Amino acid sequence: MSNLSLEKFVGKVAVVTGASSGIGKSIAESLVRNGLIVAGVARRLDRLQKLSKDLSEEKGKLYAFQCDLTKPDEIVSLFENIADKLGAIHVLINNAGVRYATSLIDGDFEKWKEVMDTNVLAVAACAREAISSMKQNNIRGHVININSSTGHFIPQGPDFALYPASKHAVTALTETLRLEVNRHKLPIKITSLSPGFTKTEIPIVAYGKEAGEAFLENHTGLNPEDVAEAALYILATPDHVNVKELTLYVQWGISKK
């Protein structure tokens, strides 16, 4: 009989950043349906509120929290608010990320900065705050950093600029965090989940609505639900098993039915 089960997290608090769309939304939905109390975090509060309403009949519940993750003070306040309203944190899904169509040769510094602030520094800050809650409450917790296949290789193509660098940083950050947690003998699992190209709004943000939608239509990729299922698998492993890294790619030549 399989030991894979989310029962240990039923009724517990999970924080999901970037929960208003794409992978974050799919993970938040899946966790709520499995009975978790989810703090959905994003800048677009209206989307989170709609998602909470849509999930109101499910086993768990989603609460909407607005936060700009490029602002350190907002991150600290966010986790204080979550603890006050929902209680101790058991799971963190560090999903929020951004990519712009810009270059290194003549790119936009402000866009570079937002990529690094969102994709790297916010990941570290959210992990710090979540682990602090887990330590204070002696929790067997789990942190999953949604990385990318570009955290393991440099793609051929224009306009990536600092995005691969930011995801390589997530690879190193996640392993450094795992080693720190182990040195302190904390019962907290640390995982890097690295999907290949996934059909989210990222191309629309990068290239604009028309070009982004055309890109999504013309490229084969994973669906957000595929990544959510992988996250559930990671969380469901027995206490003595930690999935250090899981990389997902679309299987060429097989259409999704």
Short mmCIF file of N, CA, C and O in Angstrom, two decimals, residues 45-167:
data_model
loop_
_atom_site.label_atom_id
_atom_site.label_comp_id
_atom_site.label_asym_id
_atom_site.label_seq_id
_atom_site.Cartn_x
_atom_site.Cartn_y
_atom_site.Cartn_z
N LEU A 45 -5.47 41.38 -5.83
CA LEU A 45 -6.37 40.92 -4.77
C LEU A 45 -7.71 40.46 -5.33
O LEU A 45 -8.30 39.49 -4.83
N ASP A 46 -8.21 41.13 -6.36
CA ASP A 46 -9.51 40.78 -6.91
C ASP A 46 -9.52 39.34 -7.44
O ASP A 46 -10.51 38.61 -7.26
N ARG A 47 -8.44 38.93 -8.06
CA ARG A 47 -8.37 37.55 -8.56
C ARG A 47 -8.36 36.54 -7.42
O ARG A 47 -8.98 35.49 -7.50
N LEU A 48 -7.64 36.86 -6.36
CA LEU A 48 -7.59 35.96 -5.20
C LEU A 48 -8.96 35.85 -4.55
O LEU A 48 -9.38 34.76 -4.14
N GLN A 49 -9.65 36.96 -4.45
CA GLN A 49 -10.98 36.95 -3.84
C GLN A 49 -11.96 36.12 -4.66
O GLN A 49 -12.79 35.39 -4.11
N LYS A 50 -11.85 36.22 -5.98
CA LYS A 50 -12.70 35.40 -6.84
C LYS A 50 -12.37 33.92 -6.68
O LYS A 50 -13.26 33.06 -6.60
N LEU A 51 -11.08 33.61 -6.61
CA LEU A 51 -10.66 32.22 -6.43
C LEU A 51 -11.16 31.68 -5.10
O LEU A 51 -11.64 30.54 -5.03
N SER A 52 -11.09 32.48 -4.05
CA SER A 52 -11.60 32.06 -2.75
C SER A 52 -13.09 31.73 -2.83
O SER A 52 -13.54 30.71 -2.29
N LYS A 53 -13.83 32.57 -3.52
CA LYS A 53 -15.27 32.34 -3.69
C LYS A 53 -15.53 31.07 -4.49
O LYS A 53 -16.40 30.26 -4.15
N ASP A 54 -14.75 30.87 -5.56
CA ASP A 54 -14.94 29.69 -6.40
C ASP A 54 -14.66 28.39 -5.64
O ASP A 54 -15.21 27.34 -5.97
N LEU A 55 -13.80 28.46 -4.62
CA LEU A 55 -13.41 27.27 -3.87
C LEU A 55 -14.16 27.13 -2.54
O LEU A 55 -13.82 26.29 -1.72
N SER A 56 -15.20 27.93 -2.36
CA SER A 56 -15.86 28.00 -1.06
C SER A 56 -16.55 26.70 -0.64
O SER A 56 -16.80 26.49 0.55
N GLU A 57 -16.85 25.83 -1.59
CA GLU A 57 -17.53 24.57 -1.27
C GLU A 57 -16.55 23.40 -1.11
O GLU A 57 -16.98 22.26 -0.91
N GLU A 58 -15.27 23.67 -1.22
CA GLU A 58 -14.28 22.59 -1.14
C GLU A 58 -13.94 22.24 0.30
O GLU A 58 -14.36 22.91 1.25
N LYS A 59 -13.13 21.20 0.47
CA LYS A 59 -12.81 20.67 1.79
C LYS A 59 -12.01 21.67 2.64
O LYS A 59 -12.21 21.79 3.84
N GLY A 60 -11.09 22.38 2.01
CA GLY A 60 -10.30 23.39 2.70
C GLY A 60 -10.83 24.78 2.42
O GLY A 60 -11.99 24.96 2.04
N LYS A 61 -9.97 25.77 2.57
CA LYS A 61 -10.40 27.16 2.36
C LYS A 61 -9.21 28.00 1.91
O LYS A 61 -8.08 27.76 2.34
N LEU A 62 -9.49 28.97 1.05
CA LEU A 62 -8.45 29.89 0.60
C LEU A 62 -8.74 31.29 1.13
O LEU A 62 -9.87 31.79 1.01
N TYR A 63 -7.73 31.89 1.73
CA TYR A 63 -7.80 33.27 2.20
C TYR A 63 -6.89 34.13 1.33
O TYR A 63 -5.76 33.73 1.03
N ALA A 64 -7.38 35.30 0.95
CA ALA A 64 -6.63 36.17 0.04
C ALA A 64 -5.77 37.16 0.81
O ALA A 64 -6.26 37.84 1.73
N PHE A 65 -4.48 37.25 0.44
CA PHE A 65 -3.55 38.20 1.04
C PHE A 65 -2.83 38.94 -0.07
O PHE A 65 -2.18 38.33 -0.92
N GLN A 66 -2.93 40.27 -0.05
CA GLN A 66 -2.26 41.08 -1.06
C GLN A 66 -0.86 41.44 -0.60
O GLN A 66 -0.66 41.83 0.56
N CYS A 67 0.11 41.32 -1.49
CA CYS A 67 1.49 41.66 -1.13
C CYS A 67 2.30 41.91 -2.39
O CYS A 67 2.18 41.18 -3.38
N ASP A 68 3.15 42.93 -2.34
CA ASP A 68 4.15 43.17 -3.37
C ASP A 68 5.45 42.55 -2.85
O ASP A 68 6.10 43.10 -1.95
N LEU A 69 5.82 41.42 -3.42
CA LEU A 69 6.96 40.66 -2.91
C LEU A 69 8.31 41.30 -3.23
O LEU A 69 9.34 40.80 -2.79
N THR A 70 8.32 42.41 -3.97
CA THR A 70 9.57 43.12 -4.19
C THR A 70 9.88 44.07 -3.03
O THR A 70 10.93 44.70 -3.02
N LYS A 71 8.96 44.15 -2.05
CA LYS A 71 9.13 45.06 -0.92
C LYS A 71 9.31 44.26 0.36
O LYS A 71 8.37 43.63 0.86
N PRO A 72 10.52 44.25 0.94
CA PRO A 72 10.81 43.42 2.11
C PRO A 72 9.88 43.66 3.29
O PRO A 72 9.48 42.72 3.97
N ASP A 73 9.52 44.92 3.54
CA ASP A 73 8.65 45.22 4.68
C ASP A 73 7.27 44.58 4.50
O ASP A 73 6.66 44.13 5.47
N GLU A 74 6.79 44.54 3.27
CA GLU A 74 5.49 43.93 3.01
C GLU A 74 5.54 42.41 3.24
O GLU A 74 4.57 41.81 3.69
N ILE A 75 6.68 41.80 2.94
CA ILE A 75 6.82 40.36 3.16
C ILE A 75 6.75 40.04 4.65
O ILE A 75 6.04 39.12 5.07
N VAL A 76 7.46 40.82 5.46
CA VAL A 76 7.43 40.60 6.91
C VAL A 76 6.02 40.78 7.44
O VAL A 76 5.52 39.96 8.22
N SER A 77 5.35 41.85 7.02
CA SER A 77 3.96 42.10 7.47
C SER A 77 3.02 41.00 7.00
O SER A 77 2.11 40.60 7.73
N LEU A 78 3.25 40.52 5.78
CA LEU A 78 2.42 39.44 5.24
C LEU A 78 2.43 38.23 6.16
O LEU A 78 1.37 37.71 6.53
N PHE A 79 3.60 37.77 6.53
CA PHE A 79 3.68 36.56 7.34
C PHE A 79 3.17 36.79 8.76
O PHE A 79 2.61 35.87 9.36
N GLU A 80 3.33 38.00 9.27
CA GLU A 80 2.74 38.32 10.57
C GLU A 80 1.21 38.25 10.49
O GLU A 80 0.55 37.71 11.39
N ASN A 81 0.64 38.79 9.40
CA ASN A 81 -0.81 38.77 9.22
C ASN A 81 -1.34 37.34 9.06
O ASN A 81 -2.39 36.99 9.62
N ILE A 82 -0.61 36.53 8.31
CA ILE A 82 -1.03 35.14 8.12
C ILE A 82 -1.03 34.41 9.46
O ILE A 82 -1.98 33.70 9.79
N ALA A 83 0.03 34.58 10.24
CA ALA A 83 0.12 33.92 11.54
C ALA A 83 -1.00 34.38 12.47
O ALA A 83 -1.60 33.57 13.19
N ASP A 84 -1.29 35.68 12.46
CA ASP A 84 -2.34 36.21 13.32
C ASP A 84 -3.72 35.68 12.94
O ASP A 84 -4.53 35.36 13.81
N LYS A 85 -3.98 35.58 11.63
CA LYS A 85 -5.32 35.22 11.17
C LYS A 85 -5.52 33.71 11.03
O LYS A 85 -6.62 33.20 11.26
N LEU A 86 -4.48 32.99 10.65
CA LEU A 86 -4.64 31.57 10.32
C LEU A 86 -3.86 30.63 11.22
O LEU A 86 -4.20 29.45 11.32
N GLY A 87 -2.81 31.12 11.85
CA GLY A 87 -2.01 30.26 12.71
C GLY A 87 -0.67 29.91 12.10
O GLY A 87 -0.24 30.49 11.09
N ALA A 88 0.00 28.94 12.70
CA ALA A 88 1.35 28.55 12.29
C ALA A 88 1.36 27.98 10.87
O ALA A 88 0.42 27.32 10.44
N ILE A 89 2.46 28.22 10.18
CA ILE A 89 2.61 27.79 8.79
C ILE A 89 3.26 26.41 8.73
O ILE A 89 4.27 26.17 9.38
N HIS A 90 2.67 25.52 7.95
CA HIS A 90 3.22 24.18 7.74
C HIS A 90 3.85 23.99 6.37
O HIS A 90 4.76 23.17 6.21
N VAL A 91 3.35 24.73 5.38
CA VAL A 91 3.82 24.56 3.99
C VAL A 91 4.01 25.94 3.36
O VAL A 91 3.19 26.84 3.54
N LEU A 92 5.11 26.09 2.64
CA LEU A 92 5.32 27.28 1.80
C LEU A 92 5.59 26.83 0.38
O LEU A 92 6.49 26.01 0.14
N ILE A 93 4.80 27.36 -0.55
CA ILE A 93 5.06 27.16 -1.98
C ILE A 93 5.53 28.51 -2.53
O ILE A 93 4.74 29.43 -2.75
N ASN A 94 6.83 28.64 -2.73
CA ASN A 94 7.43 29.86 -3.27
C ASN A 94 7.29 29.83 -4.78
O ASN A 94 8.16 29.33 -5.50
N ASN A 95 6.18 30.34 -5.28
CA ASN A 95 5.88 30.22 -6.70
C ASN A 95 6.03 31.52 -7.49
O ASN A 95 6.31 31.50 -8.68
N ALA A 96 5.83 32.66 -6.86
CA ALA A 96 5.82 33.93 -7.59
C ALA A 96 7.09 34.12 -8.39
O ALA A 96 8.20 33.90 -7.89
N GLY A 97 6.93 34.52 -9.64
CA GLY A 97 8.09 34.76 -10.50
C GLY A 97 7.71 35.64 -11.66
O GLY A 97 6.52 35.78 -12.00
N VAL A 98 8.70 36.27 -12.28
CA VAL A 98 8.44 37.17 -13.38
C VAL A 98 9.56 37.05 -14.41
O VAL A 98 10.70 36.73 -14.07
N ARG A 99 9.19 37.26 -15.66
CA ARG A 99 10.18 37.33 -16.73
C ARG A 99 9.76 38.41 -17.71
O ARG A 99 8.58 38.51 -18.07
N TYR A 100 10.72 39.23 -18.13
CA TYR A 100 10.46 40.26 -19.12
C TYR A 100 11.28 39.98 -20.37
O TYR A 100 12.36 39.38 -20.30
N ALA A 101 10.78 40.44 -21.51
CA ALA A 101 11.52 40.32 -22.76
C ALA A 101 12.50 41.49 -22.83
O ALA A 101 12.17 42.59 -23.27
N THR A 102 13.71 41.23 -22.37
CA THR A 102 14.75 42.25 -22.41
C THR A 102 16.10 41.54 -22.55
O THR A 102 16.15 40.30 -22.49
N SER A 103 17.14 42.26 -22.74
CA SER A 103 18.44 41.65 -23.00
C SER A 103 19.46 42.11 -21.97
O SER A 103 19.19 42.98 -21.13
N LEU A 104 20.66 41.54 -22.03
CA LEU A 104 21.76 42.00 -21.20
C LEU A 104 22.57 43.08 -21.90
O LEU A 104 23.15 43.96 -21.26
N ILE A 105 22.63 43.02 -23.23
CA ILE A 105 23.46 43.97 -23.98
C ILE A 105 22.91 45.39 -23.88
O ILE A 105 23.66 46.35 -23.69
N ASP A 106 21.58 45.52 -23.99
CA ASP A 106 21.00 46.87 -23.93
C ASP A 106 19.68 46.85 -23.15
O ASP A 106 18.73 47.54 -23.47
N GLY A 107 19.64 46.05 -22.08
CA GLY A 107 18.40 45.84 -21.34
C GLY A 107 18.06 46.95 -20.37
O GLY A 107 18.83 47.89 -20.12
N ASP A 108 16.88 46.79 -19.79
CA ASP A 108 16.29 47.75 -18.88
C ASP A 108 16.64 47.37 -17.43
O ASP A 108 16.23 46.31 -16.95
N PHE A 109 17.39 48.24 -16.73
CA PHE A 109 17.85 47.92 -15.38
C PHE A 109 16.69 47.67 -14.42
O PHE A 109 16.76 46.78 -13.57
N GLU A 110 15.63 48.46 -14.53
CA GLU A 110 14.49 48.29 -13.61
C GLU A 110 13.82 46.94 -13.80
O GLU A 110 13.39 46.32 -12.83
N LYS A 111 13.77 46.46 -15.03
CA LYS A 111 13.22 45.12 -15.27
C LYS A 111 14.17 44.05 -14.73
O LYS A 111 13.72 43.05 -14.16
N TRP A 112 15.46 44.25 -14.91
CA TRP A 112 16.44 43.32 -14.32
C TRP A 112 16.22 43.23 -12.81
O TRP A 112 16.18 42.15 -12.23
N LYS A 113 16.08 44.39 -12.18
CA LYS A 113 15.96 44.44 -10.73
C LYS A 113 14.68 43.74 -10.26
O LYS A 113 14.69 43.01 -9.27
N GLU A 114 13.59 43.96 -10.97
CA GLU A 114 12.33 43.31 -10.57
C GLU A 114 12.43 41.79 -10.69
O GLU A 114 11.91 41.05 -9.85
N VAL A 115 13.11 41.31 -11.73
CA VAL A 115 13.31 39.86 -11.88
C VAL A 115 14.09 39.31 -10.69
O VAL A 115 13.71 38.30 -10.09
N MET A 116 15.19 39.95 -10.33
CA MET A 116 16.00 39.44 -9.22
C MET A 116 15.28 39.61 -7.87
O MET A 116 15.34 38.72 -7.02
N ASP A 117 14.60 40.72 -7.68
CA ASP A 117 13.86 40.94 -6.43
C ASP A 117 12.75 39.91 -6.25
O ASP A 117 12.55 39.38 -5.15
N THR A 118 12.03 39.61 -7.34
CA THR A 118 10.90 38.68 -7.25
C THR A 118 11.36 37.24 -7.25
O THR A 118 10.90 36.44 -6.42
N ASN A 119 12.26 36.89 -8.16
CA ASN A 119 12.61 35.48 -8.38
C ASN A 119 13.63 34.95 -7.38
O ASN A 119 13.73 33.73 -7.20
N VAL A 120 14.39 35.84 -6.75
CA VAL A 120 15.46 35.39 -5.84
C VAL A 120 15.26 35.91 -4.42
O VAL A 120 15.08 35.14 -3.48
N LEU A 121 15.30 37.24 -4.25
CA LEU A 121 15.26 37.80 -2.90
C LEU A 121 13.94 37.51 -2.19
O LEU A 121 13.93 37.21 -0.99
N ALA A 122 12.83 37.58 -2.92
CA ALA A 122 11.54 37.28 -2.31
C ALA A 122 11.44 35.81 -1.91
O ALA A 122 10.84 35.47 -0.88
N VAL A 123 12.04 34.93 -2.71
CA VAL A 123 12.06 33.50 -2.37
C VAL A 123 12.80 33.30 -1.04
O VAL A 123 12.33 32.58 -0.15
N ALA A 124 13.95 33.95 -0.90
CA ALA A 124 14.73 33.83 0.33
C ALA A 124 13.98 34.42 1.52
O ALA A 124 13.94 33.82 2.60
N ALA A 125 13.38 35.58 1.33
CA ALA A 125 12.69 36.25 2.43
C ALA A 125 11.45 35.46 2.88
O ALA A 125 11.20 35.32 4.08
N CYS A 126 10.69 34.94 1.93
CA CYS A 126 9.50 34.16 2.28
C CYS A 126 9.91 32.86 2.99
O CYS A 126 9.25 32.46 3.97
N ALA A 127 10.97 32.24 2.53
CA ALA A 127 11.46 31.02 3.19
C ALA A 127 11.90 31.34 4.62
O ALA A 127 11.60 30.59 5.55
N ARG A 128 12.59 32.44 4.79
CA ARG A 128 13.03 32.84 6.13
C ARG A 128 11.84 33.00 7.07
O ARG A 128 11.84 32.48 8.20
N GLU A 129 10.81 33.71 6.62
CA GLU A 129 9.66 33.97 7.48
C GLU A 129 8.86 32.69 7.76
O GLU A 129 8.41 32.46 8.89
N ALA A 130 8.69 31.84 6.75
CA ALA A 130 7.94 30.60 6.95
C ALA A 130 8.68 29.66 7.89
O ALA A 130 8.07 29.05 8.78
N ILE A 131 9.99 29.53 7.70
CA ILE A 131 10.78 28.63 8.55
C ILE A 131 10.81 29.15 9.99
O ILE A 131 10.79 28.37 10.94
N SER A 132 10.80 30.46 10.16
CA SER A 132 10.72 31.03 11.51
C SER A 132 9.45 30.57 12.21
O SER A 132 9.47 30.16 13.38
N SER A 133 8.33 30.59 11.48
CA SER A 133 7.06 30.11 12.05
C SER A 133 7.12 28.62 12.37
O SER A 133 6.68 28.18 13.44
N MET A 134 7.71 27.85 11.47
CA MET A 134 7.83 26.40 11.69
C MET A 134 8.70 26.10 12.91
O MET A 134 8.38 25.22 13.72
N LYS A 135 9.82 26.82 13.04
CA LYS A 135 10.72 26.61 14.18
C LYS A 135 10.03 26.94 15.50
O LYS A 135 10.10 26.18 16.47
N GLN A 136 9.35 28.08 15.53
CA GLN A 136 8.71 28.53 16.76
C GLN A 136 7.63 27.54 17.22
O GLN A 136 7.37 27.42 18.43
N ASN A 137 7.02 26.86 16.28
CA ASN A 137 5.91 25.97 16.61
C ASN A 137 6.26 24.49 16.49
O ASN A 137 5.37 23.64 16.52
N ASN A 138 7.57 24.20 16.34
CA ASN A 138 8.05 22.82 16.28
C ASN A 138 7.29 21.99 15.25
O ASN A 138 6.77 20.91 15.53
N ILE A 139 7.24 22.52 14.05
CA ILE A 139 6.44 21.92 12.97
C ILE A 139 7.31 21.14 12.00
O ILE A 139 8.41 21.58 11.65
N ARG A 140 6.81 20.00 11.58
CA ARG A 140 7.41 19.27 10.47
C ARG A 140 6.88 19.88 9.18
O ARG A 140 5.84 19.47 8.67
N GLY A 141 7.60 20.84 8.69
CA GLY A 141 7.11 21.61 7.56
C GLY A 141 7.75 21.25 6.23
O GLY A 141 8.60 20.35 6.15
N HIS A 142 7.32 21.97 5.20
CA HIS A 142 7.86 21.72 3.85
C HIS A 142 7.88 23.04 3.09
O HIS A 142 6.88 23.78 3.06
N VAL A 143 9.02 23.35 2.48
CA VAL A 143 9.16 24.50 1.60
C VAL A 143 9.46 23.98 0.20
O VAL A 143 10.43 23.23 0.00
N ILE A 144 8.61 24.35 -0.75
CA ILE A 144 8.85 24.01 -2.16
C ILE A 144 9.09 25.30 -2.93
O ILE A 144 8.22 26.18 -2.97
N ASN A 145 10.26 25.42 -3.51
CA ASN A 145 10.57 26.55 -4.37
C ASN A 145 10.28 26.15 -5.82
O ASN A 145 10.89 25.20 -6.33
N ILE A 146 9.33 26.85 -6.43
CA ILE A 146 9.05 26.58 -7.85
C ILE A 146 10.16 27.22 -8.67
O ILE A 146 10.24 28.44 -8.83
N ASN A 147 11.03 26.37 -9.16
CA ASN A 147 12.21 26.78 -9.91
C ASN A 147 11.86 26.74 -11.40
O ASN A 147 10.76 27.08 -11.79
N SER A 148 12.75 26.29 -12.23
CA SER A 148 12.53 26.21 -13.67
C SER A 148 13.62 25.33 -14.27
O SER A 148 14.72 25.22 -13.70
N SER A 149 13.31 24.72 -15.41
CA SER A 149 14.38 23.99 -16.11
C SER A 149 15.53 24.92 -16.47
O SER A 149 16.68 24.50 -16.57
N THR A 150 15.23 26.23 -16.61
CA THR A 150 16.30 27.19 -16.91
C THR A 150 17.16 27.48 -15.68
O THR A 150 18.15 28.21 -15.77
N GLY A 151 16.81 26.86 -14.55
CA GLY A 151 17.70 26.89 -13.39
C GLY A 151 18.79 25.85 -13.48
O GLY A 151 19.65 25.75 -12.59
N HIS A 152 18.78 25.05 -14.58
CA HIS A 152 19.74 23.96 -14.74
C HIS A 152 20.47 24.01 -16.08
O HIS A 152 21.43 23.27 -16.28
N PHE A 153 20.00 24.84 -17.00
CA PHE A 153 20.71 25.03 -18.26
C PHE A 153 20.36 26.42 -18.79
O PHE A 153 19.41 27.04 -18.33
N ILE A 154 21.15 26.92 -19.72
CA ILE A 154 20.91 28.23 -20.31
C ILE A 154 20.24 28.03 -21.67
O ILE A 154 20.83 27.44 -22.57
N PRO A 155 19.00 28.50 -21.85
CA PRO A 155 18.29 28.26 -23.11
C PRO A 155 18.85 29.12 -24.24
O PRO A 155 19.32 30.24 -24.01
N GLN A 156 18.79 28.56 -25.44
CA GLN A 156 19.12 29.33 -26.63
C GLN A 156 17.90 30.14 -27.01
O GLN A 156 16.82 29.62 -27.19
N GLY A 157 18.07 31.43 -27.12
CA GLY A 157 16.93 32.27 -27.50
C GLY A 157 17.15 33.69 -27.03
O GLY A 157 17.92 33.94 -26.10
N PRO A 158 16.45 34.64 -27.66
CA PRO A 158 16.61 36.04 -27.29
C PRO A 158 15.79 36.41 -26.07
O PRO A 158 14.89 35.68 -25.65
N ASP A 159 16.13 37.53 -25.48
CA ASP A 159 15.26 38.20 -24.51
C ASP A 159 15.15 37.51 -23.15
O ASP A 159 14.24 37.81 -22.39
N PHE A 160 16.07 36.60 -22.81
CA PHE A 160 16.00 35.96 -21.49
C PHE A 160 16.67 36.82 -20.42
O PHE A 160 16.29 36.78 -19.25
N ALA A 161 17.71 37.56 -20.81
CA ALA A 161 18.43 38.45 -19.90
C ALA A 161 18.77 37.76 -18.58
O ALA A 161 19.44 36.74 -18.56
N LEU A 162 18.24 38.27 -17.45
CA LEU A 162 18.60 37.76 -16.14
C LEU A 162 17.71 36.61 -15.66
O LEU A 162 17.92 36.09 -14.56
N TYR A 163 16.75 36.21 -16.47
CA TYR A 163 15.84 35.16 -16.00
C TYR A 163 16.58 33.84 -15.73
O TYR A 163 16.42 33.27 -14.63
N PRO A 164 17.42 33.33 -16.64
CA PRO A 164 18.16 32.10 -16.30
C PRO A 164 19.07 32.28 -15.10
O PRO A 164 19.21 31.36 -14.28
N ALA A 165 19.69 33.43 -14.98
CA ALA A 165 20.55 33.70 -13.81
C ALA A 165 19.73 33.64 -12.53
O ALA A 165 20.18 33.10 -11.51
N SER A 166 18.51 34.20 -12.57
CA SER A 166 17.67 34.19 -11.37
C SER A 166 17.28 32.77 -11.00
O SER A 166 17.23 32.42 -9.80
N LYS A 167 17.02 31.93 -11.98
CA LYS A 167 16.60 30.55 -11.68
C LYS A 167 17.80 29.67 -11.30
O LYS A 167 17.66 28.76 -10.49
#
